[in-house]
Short mmCIF file of C-alpha atoms (C1' of nucleotides) in Angstrom, two decimals:
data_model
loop_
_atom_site.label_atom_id
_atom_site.label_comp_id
_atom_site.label_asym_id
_atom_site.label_seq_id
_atom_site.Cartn_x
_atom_site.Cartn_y
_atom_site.Cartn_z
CA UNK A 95 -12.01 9.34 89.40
CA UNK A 96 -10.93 6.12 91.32
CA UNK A 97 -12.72 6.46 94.56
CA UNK A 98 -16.00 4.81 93.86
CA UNK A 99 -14.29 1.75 92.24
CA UNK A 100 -11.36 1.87 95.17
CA UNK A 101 -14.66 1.96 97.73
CA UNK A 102 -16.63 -0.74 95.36
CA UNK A 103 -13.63 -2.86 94.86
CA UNK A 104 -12.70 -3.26 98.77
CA UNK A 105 -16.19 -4.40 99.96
CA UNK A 106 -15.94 -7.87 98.06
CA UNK A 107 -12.12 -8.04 99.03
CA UNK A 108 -9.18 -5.26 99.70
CA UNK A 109 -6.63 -4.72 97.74
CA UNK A 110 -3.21 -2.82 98.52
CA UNK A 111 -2.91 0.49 97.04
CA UNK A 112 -0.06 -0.82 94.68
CA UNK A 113 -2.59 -3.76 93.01
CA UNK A 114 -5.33 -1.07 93.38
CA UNK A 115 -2.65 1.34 91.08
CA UNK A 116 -1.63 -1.38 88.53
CA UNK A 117 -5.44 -2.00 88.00
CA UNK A 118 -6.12 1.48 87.47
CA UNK A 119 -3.99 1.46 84.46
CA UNK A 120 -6.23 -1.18 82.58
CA UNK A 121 -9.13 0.80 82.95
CA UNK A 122 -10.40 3.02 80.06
CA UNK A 123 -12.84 6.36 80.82
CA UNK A 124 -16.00 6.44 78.42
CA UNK A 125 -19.41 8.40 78.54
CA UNK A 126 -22.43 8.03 77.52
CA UNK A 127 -25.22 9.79 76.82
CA UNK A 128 -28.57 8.95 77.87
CA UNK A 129 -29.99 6.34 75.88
CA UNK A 130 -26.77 5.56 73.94
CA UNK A 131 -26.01 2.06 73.81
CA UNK A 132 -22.49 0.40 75.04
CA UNK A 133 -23.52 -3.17 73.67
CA UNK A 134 -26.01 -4.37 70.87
CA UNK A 135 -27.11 -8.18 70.07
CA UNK A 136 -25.29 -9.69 67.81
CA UNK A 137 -21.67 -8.15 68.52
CA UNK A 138 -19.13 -9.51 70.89
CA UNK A 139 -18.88 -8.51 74.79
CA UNK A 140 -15.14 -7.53 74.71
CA UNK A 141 -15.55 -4.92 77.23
CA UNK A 142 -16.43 -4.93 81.08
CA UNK A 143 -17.53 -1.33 82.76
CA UNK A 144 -17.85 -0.05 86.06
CA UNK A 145 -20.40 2.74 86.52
CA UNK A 146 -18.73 5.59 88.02
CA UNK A 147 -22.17 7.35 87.40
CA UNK A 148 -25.31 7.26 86.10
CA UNK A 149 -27.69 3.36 85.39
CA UNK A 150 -28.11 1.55 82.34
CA UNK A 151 -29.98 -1.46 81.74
CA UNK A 152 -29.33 -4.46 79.68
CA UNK A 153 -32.32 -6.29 78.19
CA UNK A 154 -33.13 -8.53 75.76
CA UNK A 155 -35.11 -8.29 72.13
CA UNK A 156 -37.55 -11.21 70.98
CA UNK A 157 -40.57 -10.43 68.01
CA UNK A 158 -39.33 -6.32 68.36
CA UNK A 159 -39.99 -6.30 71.70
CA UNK A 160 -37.96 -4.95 74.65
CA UNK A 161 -37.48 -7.16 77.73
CA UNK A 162 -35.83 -5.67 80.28
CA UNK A 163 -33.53 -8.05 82.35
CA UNK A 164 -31.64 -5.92 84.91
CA UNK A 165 -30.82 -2.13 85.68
CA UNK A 166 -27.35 -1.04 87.16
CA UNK A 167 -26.27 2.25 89.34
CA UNK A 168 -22.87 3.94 90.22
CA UNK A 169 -20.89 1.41 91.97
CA UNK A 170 -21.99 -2.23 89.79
CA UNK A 171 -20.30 -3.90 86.73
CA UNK A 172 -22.48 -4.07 83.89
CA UNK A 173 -21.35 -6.49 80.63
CA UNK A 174 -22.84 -9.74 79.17
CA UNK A 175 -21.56 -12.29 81.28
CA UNK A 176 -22.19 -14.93 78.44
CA UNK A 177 -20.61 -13.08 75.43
CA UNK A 178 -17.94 -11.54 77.57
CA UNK A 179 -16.96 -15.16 78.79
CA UNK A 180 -17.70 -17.32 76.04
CA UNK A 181 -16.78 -15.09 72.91
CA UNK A 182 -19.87 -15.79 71.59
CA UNK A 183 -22.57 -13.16 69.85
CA UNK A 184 -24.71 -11.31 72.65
CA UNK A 185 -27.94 -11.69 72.98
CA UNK A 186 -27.91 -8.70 75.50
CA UNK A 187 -28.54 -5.08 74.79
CA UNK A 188 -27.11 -2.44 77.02
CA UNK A 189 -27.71 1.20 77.22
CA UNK A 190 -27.62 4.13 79.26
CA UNK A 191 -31.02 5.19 80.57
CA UNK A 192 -29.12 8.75 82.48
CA UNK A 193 -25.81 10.12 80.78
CA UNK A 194 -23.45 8.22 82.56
CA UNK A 195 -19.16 8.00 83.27
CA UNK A 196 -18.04 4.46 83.27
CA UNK A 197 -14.54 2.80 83.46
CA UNK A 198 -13.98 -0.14 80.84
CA UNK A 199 -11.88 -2.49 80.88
CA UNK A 200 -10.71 -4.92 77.95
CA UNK A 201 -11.63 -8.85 77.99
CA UNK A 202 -7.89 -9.65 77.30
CA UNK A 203 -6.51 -7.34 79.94
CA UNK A 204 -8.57 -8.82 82.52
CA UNK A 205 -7.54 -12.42 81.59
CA UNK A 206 -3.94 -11.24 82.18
CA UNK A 207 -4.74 -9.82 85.24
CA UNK A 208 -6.27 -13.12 86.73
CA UNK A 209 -3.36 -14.85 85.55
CA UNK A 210 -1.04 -12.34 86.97
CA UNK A 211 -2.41 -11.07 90.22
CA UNK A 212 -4.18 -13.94 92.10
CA UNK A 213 -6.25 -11.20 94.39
CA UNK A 214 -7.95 -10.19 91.28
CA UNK A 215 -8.47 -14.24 90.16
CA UNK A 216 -10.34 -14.28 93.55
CA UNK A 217 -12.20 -10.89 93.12
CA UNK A 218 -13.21 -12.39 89.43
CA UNK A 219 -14.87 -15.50 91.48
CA UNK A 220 -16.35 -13.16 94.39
CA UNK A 221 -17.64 -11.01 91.74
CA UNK A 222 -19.51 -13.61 89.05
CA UNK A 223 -20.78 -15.32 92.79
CA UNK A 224 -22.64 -12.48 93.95
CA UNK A 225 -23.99 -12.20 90.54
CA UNK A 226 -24.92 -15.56 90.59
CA UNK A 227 -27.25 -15.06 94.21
CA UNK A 228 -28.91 -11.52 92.52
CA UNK A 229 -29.81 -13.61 89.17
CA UNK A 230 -31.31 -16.54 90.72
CA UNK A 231 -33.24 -14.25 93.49
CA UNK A 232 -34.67 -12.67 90.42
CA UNK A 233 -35.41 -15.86 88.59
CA UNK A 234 -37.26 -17.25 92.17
CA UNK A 235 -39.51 -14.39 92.07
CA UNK A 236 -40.34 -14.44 88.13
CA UNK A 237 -41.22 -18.41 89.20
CA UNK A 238 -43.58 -17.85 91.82
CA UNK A 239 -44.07 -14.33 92.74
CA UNK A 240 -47.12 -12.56 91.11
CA UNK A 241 -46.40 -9.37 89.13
CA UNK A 242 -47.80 -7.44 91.56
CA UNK A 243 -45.70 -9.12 94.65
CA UNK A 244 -43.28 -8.35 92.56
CA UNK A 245 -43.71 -4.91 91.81
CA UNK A 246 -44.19 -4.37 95.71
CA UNK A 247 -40.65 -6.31 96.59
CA UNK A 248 -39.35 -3.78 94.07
CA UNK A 249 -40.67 -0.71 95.84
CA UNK A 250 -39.36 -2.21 99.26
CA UNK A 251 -36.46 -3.34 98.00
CA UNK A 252 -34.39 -1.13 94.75
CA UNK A 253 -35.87 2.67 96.03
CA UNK A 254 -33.08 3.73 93.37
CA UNK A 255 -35.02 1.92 90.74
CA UNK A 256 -38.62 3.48 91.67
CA UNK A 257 -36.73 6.60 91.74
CA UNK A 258 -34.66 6.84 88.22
CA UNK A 259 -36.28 4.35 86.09
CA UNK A 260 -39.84 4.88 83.73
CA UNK A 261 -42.45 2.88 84.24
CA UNK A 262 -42.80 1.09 81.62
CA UNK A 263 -39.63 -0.05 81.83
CA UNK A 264 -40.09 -0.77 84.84
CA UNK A 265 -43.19 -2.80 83.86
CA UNK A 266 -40.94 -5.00 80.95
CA UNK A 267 -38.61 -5.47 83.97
CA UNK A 268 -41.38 -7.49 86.01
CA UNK A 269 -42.55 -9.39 82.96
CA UNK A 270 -45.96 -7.08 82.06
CA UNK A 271 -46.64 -4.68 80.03
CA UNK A 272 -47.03 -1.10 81.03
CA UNK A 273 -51.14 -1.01 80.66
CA UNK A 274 -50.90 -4.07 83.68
CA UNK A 275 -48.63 -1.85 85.49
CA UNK A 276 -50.89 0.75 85.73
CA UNK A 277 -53.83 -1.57 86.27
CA UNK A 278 -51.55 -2.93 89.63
CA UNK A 279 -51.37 0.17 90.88
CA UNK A 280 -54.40 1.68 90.69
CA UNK A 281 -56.00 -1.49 92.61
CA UNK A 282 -53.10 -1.03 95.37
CA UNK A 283 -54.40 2.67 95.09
CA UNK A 284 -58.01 1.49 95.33
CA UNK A 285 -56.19 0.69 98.50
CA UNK A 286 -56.25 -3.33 97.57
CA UNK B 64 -15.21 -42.98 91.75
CA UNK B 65 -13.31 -40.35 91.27
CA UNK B 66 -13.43 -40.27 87.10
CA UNK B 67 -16.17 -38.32 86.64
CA UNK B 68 -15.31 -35.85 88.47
CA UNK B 69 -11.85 -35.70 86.51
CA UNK B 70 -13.74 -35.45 83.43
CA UNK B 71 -16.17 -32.66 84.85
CA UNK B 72 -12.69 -30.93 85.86
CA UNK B 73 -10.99 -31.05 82.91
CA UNK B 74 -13.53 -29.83 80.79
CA UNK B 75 -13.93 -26.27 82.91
CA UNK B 76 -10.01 -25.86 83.40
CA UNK B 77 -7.02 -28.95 83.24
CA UNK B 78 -5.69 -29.66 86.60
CA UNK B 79 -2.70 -31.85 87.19
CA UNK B 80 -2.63 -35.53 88.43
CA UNK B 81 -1.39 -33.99 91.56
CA UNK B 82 -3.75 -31.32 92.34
CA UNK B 83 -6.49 -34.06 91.52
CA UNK B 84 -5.18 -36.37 94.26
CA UNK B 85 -5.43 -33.63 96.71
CA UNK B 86 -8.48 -32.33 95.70
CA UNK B 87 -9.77 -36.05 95.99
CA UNK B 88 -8.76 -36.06 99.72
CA UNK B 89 -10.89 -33.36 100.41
CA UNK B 90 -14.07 -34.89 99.33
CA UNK B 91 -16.74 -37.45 101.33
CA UNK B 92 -19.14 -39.96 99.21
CA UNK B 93 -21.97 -39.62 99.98
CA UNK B 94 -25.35 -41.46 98.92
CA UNK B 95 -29.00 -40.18 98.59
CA UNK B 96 -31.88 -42.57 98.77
CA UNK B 97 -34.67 -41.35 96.02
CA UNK B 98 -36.53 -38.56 97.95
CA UNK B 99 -34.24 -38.11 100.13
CA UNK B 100 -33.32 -34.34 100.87
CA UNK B 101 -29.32 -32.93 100.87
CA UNK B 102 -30.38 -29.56 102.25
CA UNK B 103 -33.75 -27.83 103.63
CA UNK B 104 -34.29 -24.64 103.84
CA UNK B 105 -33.96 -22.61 106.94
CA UNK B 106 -30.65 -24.91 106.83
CA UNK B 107 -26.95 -23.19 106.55
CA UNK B 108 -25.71 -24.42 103.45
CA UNK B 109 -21.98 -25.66 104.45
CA UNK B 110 -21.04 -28.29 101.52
CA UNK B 111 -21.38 -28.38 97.82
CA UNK B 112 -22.04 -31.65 96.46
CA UNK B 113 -20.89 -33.20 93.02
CA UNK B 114 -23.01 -35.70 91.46
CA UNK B 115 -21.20 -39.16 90.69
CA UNK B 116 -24.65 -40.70 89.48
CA UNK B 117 -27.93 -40.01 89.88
CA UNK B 118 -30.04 -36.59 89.75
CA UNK B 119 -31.41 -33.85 91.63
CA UNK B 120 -33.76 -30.83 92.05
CA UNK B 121 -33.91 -27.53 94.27
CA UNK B 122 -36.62 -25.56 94.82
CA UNK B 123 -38.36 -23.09 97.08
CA UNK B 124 -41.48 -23.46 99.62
CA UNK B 125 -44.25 -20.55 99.21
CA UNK B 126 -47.06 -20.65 101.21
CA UNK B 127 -47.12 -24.83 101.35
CA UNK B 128 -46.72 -24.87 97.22
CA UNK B 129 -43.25 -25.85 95.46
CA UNK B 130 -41.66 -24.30 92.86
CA UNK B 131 -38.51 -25.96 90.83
CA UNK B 132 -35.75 -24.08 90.53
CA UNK B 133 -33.26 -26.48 88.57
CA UNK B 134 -32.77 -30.04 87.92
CA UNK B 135 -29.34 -31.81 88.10
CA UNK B 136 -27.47 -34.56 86.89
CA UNK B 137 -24.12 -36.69 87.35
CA UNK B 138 -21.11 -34.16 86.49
CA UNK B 139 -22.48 -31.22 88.17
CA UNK B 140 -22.26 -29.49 91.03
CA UNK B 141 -25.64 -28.86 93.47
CA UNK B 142 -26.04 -26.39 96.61
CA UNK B 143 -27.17 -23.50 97.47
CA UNK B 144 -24.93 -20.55 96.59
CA UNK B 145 -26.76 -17.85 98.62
CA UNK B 146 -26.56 -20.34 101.68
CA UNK B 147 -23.24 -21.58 100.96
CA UNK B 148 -21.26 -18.44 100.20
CA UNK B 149 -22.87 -15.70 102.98
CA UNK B 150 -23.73 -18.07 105.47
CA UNK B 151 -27.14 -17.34 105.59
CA UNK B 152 -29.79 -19.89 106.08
CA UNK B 153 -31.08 -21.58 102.90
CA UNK B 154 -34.02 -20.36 100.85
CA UNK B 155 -33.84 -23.36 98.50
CA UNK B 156 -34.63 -27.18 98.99
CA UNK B 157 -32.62 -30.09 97.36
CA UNK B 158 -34.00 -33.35 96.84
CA UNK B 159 -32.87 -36.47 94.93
CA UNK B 160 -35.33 -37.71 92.32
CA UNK B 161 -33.31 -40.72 91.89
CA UNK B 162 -31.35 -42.81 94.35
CA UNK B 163 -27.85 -40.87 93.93
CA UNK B 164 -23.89 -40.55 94.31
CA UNK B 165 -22.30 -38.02 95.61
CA UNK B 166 -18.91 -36.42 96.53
CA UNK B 167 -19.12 -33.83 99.18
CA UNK B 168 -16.84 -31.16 100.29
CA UNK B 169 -16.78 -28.60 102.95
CA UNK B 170 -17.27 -25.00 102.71
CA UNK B 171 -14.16 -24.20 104.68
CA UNK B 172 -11.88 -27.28 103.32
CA UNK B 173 -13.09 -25.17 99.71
CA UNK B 174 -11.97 -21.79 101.15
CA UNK B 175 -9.15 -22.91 101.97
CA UNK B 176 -8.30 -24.93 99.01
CA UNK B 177 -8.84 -21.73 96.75
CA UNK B 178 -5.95 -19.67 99.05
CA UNK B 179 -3.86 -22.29 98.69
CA UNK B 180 -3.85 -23.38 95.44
CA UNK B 181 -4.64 -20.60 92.34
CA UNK B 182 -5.82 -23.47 90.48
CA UNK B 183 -9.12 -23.92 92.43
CA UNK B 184 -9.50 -20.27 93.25
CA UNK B 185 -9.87 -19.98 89.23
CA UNK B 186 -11.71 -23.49 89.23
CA UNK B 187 -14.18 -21.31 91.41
CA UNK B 188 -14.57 -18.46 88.69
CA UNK B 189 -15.14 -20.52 85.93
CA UNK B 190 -17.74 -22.53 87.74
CA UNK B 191 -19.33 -19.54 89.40
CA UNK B 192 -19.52 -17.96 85.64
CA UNK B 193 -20.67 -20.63 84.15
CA UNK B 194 -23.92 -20.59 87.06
CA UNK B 195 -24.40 -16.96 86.12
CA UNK B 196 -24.87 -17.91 82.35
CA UNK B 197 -27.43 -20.86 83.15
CA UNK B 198 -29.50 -18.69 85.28
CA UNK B 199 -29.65 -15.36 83.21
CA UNK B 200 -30.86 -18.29 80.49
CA UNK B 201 -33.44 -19.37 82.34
CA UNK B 202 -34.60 -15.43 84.11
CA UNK B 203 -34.68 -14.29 80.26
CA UNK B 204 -37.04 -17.31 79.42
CA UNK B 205 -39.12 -17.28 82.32
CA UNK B 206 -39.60 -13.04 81.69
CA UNK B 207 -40.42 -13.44 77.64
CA UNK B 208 -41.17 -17.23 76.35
CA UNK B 209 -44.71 -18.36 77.04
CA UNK B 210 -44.85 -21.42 78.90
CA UNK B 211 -45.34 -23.55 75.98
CA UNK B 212 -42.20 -22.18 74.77
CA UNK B 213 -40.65 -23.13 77.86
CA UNK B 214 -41.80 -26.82 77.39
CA UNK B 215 -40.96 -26.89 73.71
CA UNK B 216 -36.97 -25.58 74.52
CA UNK B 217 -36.96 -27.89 77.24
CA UNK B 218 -37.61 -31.03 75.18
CA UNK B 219 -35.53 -29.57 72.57
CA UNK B 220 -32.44 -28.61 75.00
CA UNK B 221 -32.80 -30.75 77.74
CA UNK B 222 -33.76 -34.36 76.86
CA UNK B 223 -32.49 -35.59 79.62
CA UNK B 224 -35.01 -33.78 81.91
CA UNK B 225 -37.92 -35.43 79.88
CA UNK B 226 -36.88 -38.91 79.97
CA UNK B 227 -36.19 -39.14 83.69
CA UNK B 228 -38.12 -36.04 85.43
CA UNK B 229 -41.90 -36.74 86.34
CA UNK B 230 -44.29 -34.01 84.40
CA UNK B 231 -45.61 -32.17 87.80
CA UNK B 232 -42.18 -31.70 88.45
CA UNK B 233 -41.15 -30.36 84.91
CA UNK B 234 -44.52 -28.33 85.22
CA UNK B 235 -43.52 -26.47 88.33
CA UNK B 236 -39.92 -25.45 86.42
CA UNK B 237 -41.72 -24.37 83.40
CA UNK B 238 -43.53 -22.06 86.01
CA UNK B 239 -47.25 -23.63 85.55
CA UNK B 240 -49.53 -26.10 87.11
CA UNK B 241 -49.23 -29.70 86.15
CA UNK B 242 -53.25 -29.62 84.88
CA UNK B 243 -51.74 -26.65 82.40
CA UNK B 244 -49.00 -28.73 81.09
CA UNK B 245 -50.95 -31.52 80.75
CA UNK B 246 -53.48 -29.14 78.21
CA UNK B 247 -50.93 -27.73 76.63
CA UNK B 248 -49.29 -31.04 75.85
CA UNK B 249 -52.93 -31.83 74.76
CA UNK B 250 -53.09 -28.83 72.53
CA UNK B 251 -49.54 -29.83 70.93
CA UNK B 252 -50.94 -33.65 70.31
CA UNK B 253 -53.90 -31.97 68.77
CA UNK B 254 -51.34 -30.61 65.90
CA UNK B 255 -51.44 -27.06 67.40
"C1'" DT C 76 -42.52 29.06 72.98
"C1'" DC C 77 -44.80 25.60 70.71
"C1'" DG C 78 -45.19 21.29 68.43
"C1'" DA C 79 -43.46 16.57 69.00
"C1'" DT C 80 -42.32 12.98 71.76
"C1'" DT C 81 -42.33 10.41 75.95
"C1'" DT C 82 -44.71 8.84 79.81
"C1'" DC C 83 -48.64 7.24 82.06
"C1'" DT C 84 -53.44 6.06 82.52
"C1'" DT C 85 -58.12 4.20 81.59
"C1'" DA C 86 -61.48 1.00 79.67
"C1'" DA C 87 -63.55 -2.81 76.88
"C1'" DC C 88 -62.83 -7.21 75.28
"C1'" DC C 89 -60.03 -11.54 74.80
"C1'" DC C 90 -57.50 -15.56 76.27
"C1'" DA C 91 -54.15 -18.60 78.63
"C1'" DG C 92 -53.32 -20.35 82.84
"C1'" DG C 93 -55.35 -21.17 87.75
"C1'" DT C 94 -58.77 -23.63 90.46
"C1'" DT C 95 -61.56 -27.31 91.59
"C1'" DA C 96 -63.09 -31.79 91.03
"C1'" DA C 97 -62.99 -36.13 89.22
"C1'" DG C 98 -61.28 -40.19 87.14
"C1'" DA C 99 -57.73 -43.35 84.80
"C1'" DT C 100 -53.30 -45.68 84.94
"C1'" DA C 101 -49.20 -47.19 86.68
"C1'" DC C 102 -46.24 -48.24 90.55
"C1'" DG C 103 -44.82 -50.03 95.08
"C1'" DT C 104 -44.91 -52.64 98.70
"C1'" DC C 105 -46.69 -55.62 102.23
"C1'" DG D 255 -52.56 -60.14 94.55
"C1'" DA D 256 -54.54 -56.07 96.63
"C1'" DC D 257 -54.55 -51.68 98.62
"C1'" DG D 258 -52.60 -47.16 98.74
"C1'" DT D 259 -49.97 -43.77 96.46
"C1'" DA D 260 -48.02 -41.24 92.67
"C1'" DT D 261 -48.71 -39.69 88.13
"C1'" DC D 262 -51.29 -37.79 84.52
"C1'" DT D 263 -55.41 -36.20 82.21
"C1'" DT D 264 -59.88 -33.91 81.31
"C1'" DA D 265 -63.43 -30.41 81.87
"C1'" DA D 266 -66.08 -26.35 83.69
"C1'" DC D 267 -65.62 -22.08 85.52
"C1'" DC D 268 -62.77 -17.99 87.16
"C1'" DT D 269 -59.27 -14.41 86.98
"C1'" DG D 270 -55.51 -11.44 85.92
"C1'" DG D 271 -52.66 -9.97 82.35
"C1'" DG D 272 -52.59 -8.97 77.04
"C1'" DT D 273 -54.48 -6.24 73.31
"C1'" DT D 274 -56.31 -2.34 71.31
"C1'" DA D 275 -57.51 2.25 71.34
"C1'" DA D 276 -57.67 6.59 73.14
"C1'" DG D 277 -56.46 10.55 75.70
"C1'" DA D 278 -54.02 13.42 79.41
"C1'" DA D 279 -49.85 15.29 81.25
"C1'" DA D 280 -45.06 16.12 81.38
"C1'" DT D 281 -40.75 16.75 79.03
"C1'" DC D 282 -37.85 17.74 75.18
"C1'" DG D 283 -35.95 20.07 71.40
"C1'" DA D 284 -35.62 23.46 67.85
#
DNA sequence: TCGATTTCTTAACCCAGGTTAAGATACGTC
DNA sequence: GACGTATCTTAACCTGGGTTAAGAAATCGA
């Protein structure tokens, strides 16, 4: 039930098997079924998960449309980073988009552990910095990459997302809506 | 010289008179004539700078064109992250759009600074955290506001930016051309 | 198994931003 | 004070994504 996390955990920094243990015990099992939602606008983050299995997405809702701003796999942390942190009212959605097993664990409980364990303080920083690089890769390429460049990094670059995730929500992912998606790849098609 | 920075501090996390001192010892002034550039990319990334006085801008090179990734003022912190945390050679550009102050410190006089003293390492999260909130602002605004609602938040949010940021600058954030800001200010003038 | 829903595509028309070119100010600096 | 540069604007034309509408194909659920 562990392994994936124990695996996940020791690639941004190992941890002994005894602060890998006392970790363990923080962490909550939930499931969810495919295209139930583990956070809606509005409420508070109070929860972190790691995906044991299964992707989600978190996105964002403006005029009753869906924007889609990231999709996570087995082995990533999904939450929003700006409720979680600041207590404030998300403006993130997350759901599942495959039945999936994650492993939760509370706000509170990881503010304990950071004050208790330092190896988890520093995970907490290695963590939110690697975050940091993915969002403002993704920002650099919504600033000057076309959709289509876009679309084609995505192919090159997330197979897993090509793979798993619709189109069209793959299309609100690169800022278009699904009728341009299908326009951009019928003129790469068209073979350019 | 150093009050700013104490300020800046304090506000993220407190941090003794003692820790200050030696966290004071660790850092270089340095100054920026207008123009002049902090880090180019291709560059390793191997200090982060805090701003004493003065203001900044990174951004990225695509096929001879720039695009603005983020402006920044006195009290906070400028590098780049990819660079600076896996080594790699930069991606982004910093320039001073003002003659500016800086304090400097080294990547691995940081490192080491966060094994030895838990204060930092957490001084590291919270900053780090506080990054990923900015940029998941601005990804979610450049994926579903319209330009023009880019320029309108930005005078609304960001005043600062404005008053001391030239328009083909603030253009190339916002994602645009300056000749499209300059009609869509026009359209504005023209009461909508 | 069969109707409903989801997913994906196509096409016609519209529009905001890009491109190109030109000109007006303001700013520096020698 | 004058020349060059940086900043900002305007306008005509172009282009790629949005909108609207429709239909085909695959998947789901009862």
């Amino acid at each position: 039930m562990f392994d994936r996390l124990k695996i996940s955990l020791d690639r941004l920094l190992p941890v002994t098997r005894d602060e890998f243990m006392y970790f363990a015990t923080l962490l909550t099992p939930r499931r969810l079924a495919k295209h139930e939602s583990l956070l809606r606008g509005g409420e508070v983050c109070s929860h972190i998960a790691f995906i044991n299995q299964g992707c989600l997405r978190y996105y964002y809702l403006k005029d009753g449309d869906e924007y889609n701003g990231q999709f996570f796999f087995e082995g990533a942390w999904v939450g929003d980073y700006q409720s979680f942190l600041t207590g404030q009212p998300a403006v993130q959605y997350i759901d599942a988009l495959e039945d999936t097993e994650l492993l939760v664990i509370k706000r509170t409980d990881l503010q304990a552990l950071y004050a208790e364990r330092p190896v988890f303080e520093r995970f907490g920083r290695l963590l939110a910095e690697n975050i940091v690089i993915g969002s403002q890769r993704r920002t650099a390429s919504l600033l000057f990459d076309t959709p289509e460049e876009r679309y084609l990094k995505l192919i090159a670059e997330r197979p897993k997302v090509m793979e798993r995730i619709p189109l069209h929500h793959i299309a609100s992912y690169l800022g278009i809506k699904p009728e341009s998606l299908s326009r951009i790849r019928k003129r790469l098609a068209d073979n350019r």
